[in-house]
Each structure stands twice: as structure tokens, then as C-alpha cells.
CSV table of C-alpha atoms in Angstrom, one decimal:
chain,number,residue,atom,x,y,z
A,1,GLN,CA,0.0,0.0,0.0
A,2,VAL,CA,1.3,3.5,-0.9
A,3,HIS,CA,-0.2,6.8,0.2
A,4,LEU,CA,0.2,9.8,-2.0
A,5,GLU,CA,-0.4,13.4,-1.0
A,6,GLU,CA,-0.2,16.3,-3.4
A,7,SER,CA,0.5,19.9,-2.4
A,8,GLY,CA,1.4,23.2,-4.0
A,9,GLY,CA,-1.8,24.1,-5.9
A,10,ARG,CA,-3.1,27.6,-5.7
A,11,LEU,CA,-4.4,30.6,-7.7
A,12,VAL,CA,-1.8,32.1,-10.1
A,13,GLN,CA,-1.8,34.6,-12.9
A,14,ALA,CA,-1.3,33.5,-16.5
A,15,GLY,CA,2.4,33.4,-17.3
A,16,GLY,CA,3.3,32.5,-13.7
A,17,SER,CA,4.9,29.4,-12.2
A,18,LEU,CA,4.0,26.8,-9.7
A,19,ARG,CA,5.7,23.7,-8.3
A,20,LEU,CA,3.5,20.8,-7.3
A,21,SER,CA,4.8,18.2,-4.9
A,22,CYS,CA,3.6,14.6,-4.3
A,23,ALA,CA,4.8,13.0,-1.1
A,24,ALA,CA,4.7,9.2,-1.0
A,25,SER,CA,4.6,6.9,2.0
A,26,GLY,CA,4.1,3.3,2.6
A,27,ARG,CA,5.6,0.2,0.9
A,28,ALA,CA,8.7,0.9,-1.2
A,29,PRO,CA,7.4,4.2,-2.7
A,30,THR,CA,10.7,4.7,-4.6
A,31,MET,CA,10.0,1.6,-6.7
A,32,TYR,CA,6.9,3.2,-8.4
A,33,ASN,CA,6.8,4.9,-11.7
A,34,MET,CA,5.0,8.2,-11.1
A,35,GLY,CA,2.6,10.3,-13.1
A,36,TRP,CA,0.8,13.5,-13.0
A,37,PHE,CA,-2.7,13.8,-14.3
A,38,ARG,CA,-5.3,16.7,-14.3
A,39,GLN,CA,-9.0,17.0,-14.5
A,40,ALA,CA,-10.8,20.2,-15.4
A,41,PRO,CA,-14.5,20.7,-14.7
A,42,GLY,CA,-16.7,18.7,-17.0
A,43,LYS,CA,-13.7,17.0,-18.6
A,44,GLU,CA,-12.1,13.6,-18.3
A,45,ARG,CA,-8.9,13.1,-16.4
A,46,GLU,CA,-6.0,13.5,-18.7
A,47,PHE,CA,-2.3,12.5,-18.6
A,48,VAL,CA,0.2,15.3,-18.0
A,49,ALA,CA,3.6,13.8,-17.4
A,50,CYS,CA,5.3,10.7,-16.0
A,51,ILE,CA,8.7,9.6,-14.7
A,52,THR,CA,10.1,6.1,-14.3
A,53,TRP,CA,11.0,4.9,-10.8
A,54,ASN,CA,14.7,5.2,-11.5
A,55,GLY,CA,14.3,8.7,-12.9
A,56,ALA,CA,15.8,7.7,-16.2
A,57,ASN,CA,12.9,8.5,-18.5
A,58,THR,CA,10.2,11.2,-18.6
A,59,TYR,CA,7.3,11.8,-20.9
A,60,TYR,CA,4.9,14.7,-21.4
A,61,THR,CA,1.7,15.4,-23.1
A,62,ASP,CA,2.2,17.7,-26.1
A,63,SER,CA,0.3,20.7,-24.5
A,64,VAL,CA,2.8,21.0,-21.6
A,65,LYS,CA,6.1,20.1,-23.4
A,66,GLY,CA,8.6,22.9,-22.8
A,67,ARG,CA,6.6,24.4,-20.0
A,68,PHE,CA,6.3,21.6,-17.4
A,69,THR,CA,9.1,19.5,-15.9
A,70,ILE,CA,8.6,16.3,-13.8
A,71,SER,CA,11.3,15.2,-11.4
A,72,ARG,CA,11.7,13.1,-8.3
A,73,ASN,CA,13.8,12.9,-5.2
A,74,ASN,CA,13.8,9.3,-4.1
A,75,ALA,CA,15.7,10.2,-0.9
A,76,LYS,CA,12.6,12.3,0.1
A,77,ASP,CA,10.0,10.0,-1.5
A,78,THR,CA,8.7,13.0,-3.4
A,79,VAL,CA,7.8,13.7,-7.0
A,80,TYR,CA,7.6,17.2,-8.4
A,81,LEU,CA,5.9,19.0,-11.2
A,82,GLN,CA,7.4,22.3,-12.1
A,83,MET,CA,4.9,24.3,-14.2
A,84,ASN,CA,6.1,27.5,-16.0
A,85,SER,CA,4.3,29.8,-18.4
A,86,LEU,CA,1.0,28.8,-17.0
A,87,LYS,CA,-2.1,29.3,-19.1
A,88,PRO,CA,-5.8,29.5,-18.1
A,89,GLU,CA,-6.3,26.2,-19.9
A,90,ASP,CA,-4.0,24.6,-17.3
A,91,THR,CA,-6.7,25.2,-14.7
A,92,ALA,CA,-7.6,21.8,-13.2
A,93,VAL,CA,-7.3,19.5,-10.2
A,94,TYR,CA,-3.9,17.9,-10.5
A,95,TYR,CA,-3.4,14.3,-9.3
A,96,CYS,CA,-0.3,12.3,-8.8
A,97,ALA,CA,-0.4,8.5,-9.3
A,98,GLY,CA,1.9,5.5,-8.7
A,99,ASN,CA,2.5,2.5,-11.0
A,100,TRP,CA,4.2,-0.6,-9.7
A,101,GLY,CA,6.2,-2.2,-12.4
A,102,PRO,CA,9.4,-2.0,-14.5
A,103,PRO,CA,10.9,1.4,-15.3
A,104,VAL,CA,8.8,2.3,-18.3
A,105,VAL,CA,6.7,5.2,-19.4
A,106,VAL,CA,3.1,4.8,-18.2
A,107,LYS,CA,0.5,7.1,-19.7
A,108,HIS,CA,-2.9,5.6,-19.0
A,109,THR,CA,-5.0,6.1,-15.9
A,110,THR,CA,-5.9,2.4,-15.8
A,111,ASP,CA,-2.3,1.4,-15.5
A,112,TYR,CA,-1.8,3.3,-12.2
A,113,ASP,CA,-2.3,1.6,-8.9
A,114,TYR,CA,-2.5,4.4,-6.4
A,115,TRP,CA,-3.8,8.0,-6.6
A,116,GLY,CA,-3.6,11.1,-4.4
A,117,GLN,CA,-6.6,13.3,-3.5
A,118,GLY,CA,-5.6,16.1,-5.9
A,119,THR,CA,-4.6,19.7,-5.6
A,120,GLN,CA,-6.4,22.6,-7.3
A,121,VAL,CA,-4.5,24.8,-9.7
A,122,THR,CA,-6.3,27.9,-11.0
A,123,VAL,CA,-4.7,30.1,-13.6
A,124,SER,CA,-6.4,33.5,-14.1
A,125,SER,CA,-6.2,35.4,-17.3
């Protein structure tokens, strides 16, 4: 069992930056591939970024490439999402998720085993 807790979401103006954190606890949290997803009102949850458990590989959805960076500090059992040049369309609840498996890119919600409760990011125009 792994518990995930997101933090760092808040109201920010367009063009601004935020860093989200996802703290993991429980059974071997450093062995999980980790992902960030987001869900805007009335829309389905969508993939944002992921990182393998060893940090060797990352992957981003096209709309955030060049603006967002996913990273992890396994010594602190924490995964980060640095978000720069934020746009109003980035407004959503952001969730982190953990996938138990080999160090490969994991993009689908159904492949993740554990989820956090989410943190709200609101970007004003």
C-alpha cells in the first residue's frame, strides 16, 4: 500500500509558475513509476507527465512540453511537477499517481495503482 499526497496548488496569474509536490509513503514508494494527471470541470482526467521509478525517463503530453518538468527525489520519496508559463487552460485539479512495475513510461490512468486526492491549480487570465 502506498499513500500519495499532493500539495502546492493555488491561484496564479497567466504566465506564472507553480511547483506541485507529491509525497509518497508506505511500501517501497521509490519503486513506483509516477505520473501527474489533471481534470478540469466537465472533462475527463488527462495525462500530463510521468517519470520512471529510477528517474531515467520522462514523458509529457504535447500541451505541456517545454513548460512543465517532472522530477523526483527518491531520498525524500517526493515527485515534483514544475509548471512554468501557465495558461488559463492549465486550470484543473492535479493528481499524482503511482504505478508498480518495470521502469517504463506509463500514460494511461488504468495502469496506475495508487492515486492522491488532488490539488487545485487555477490560472487566471
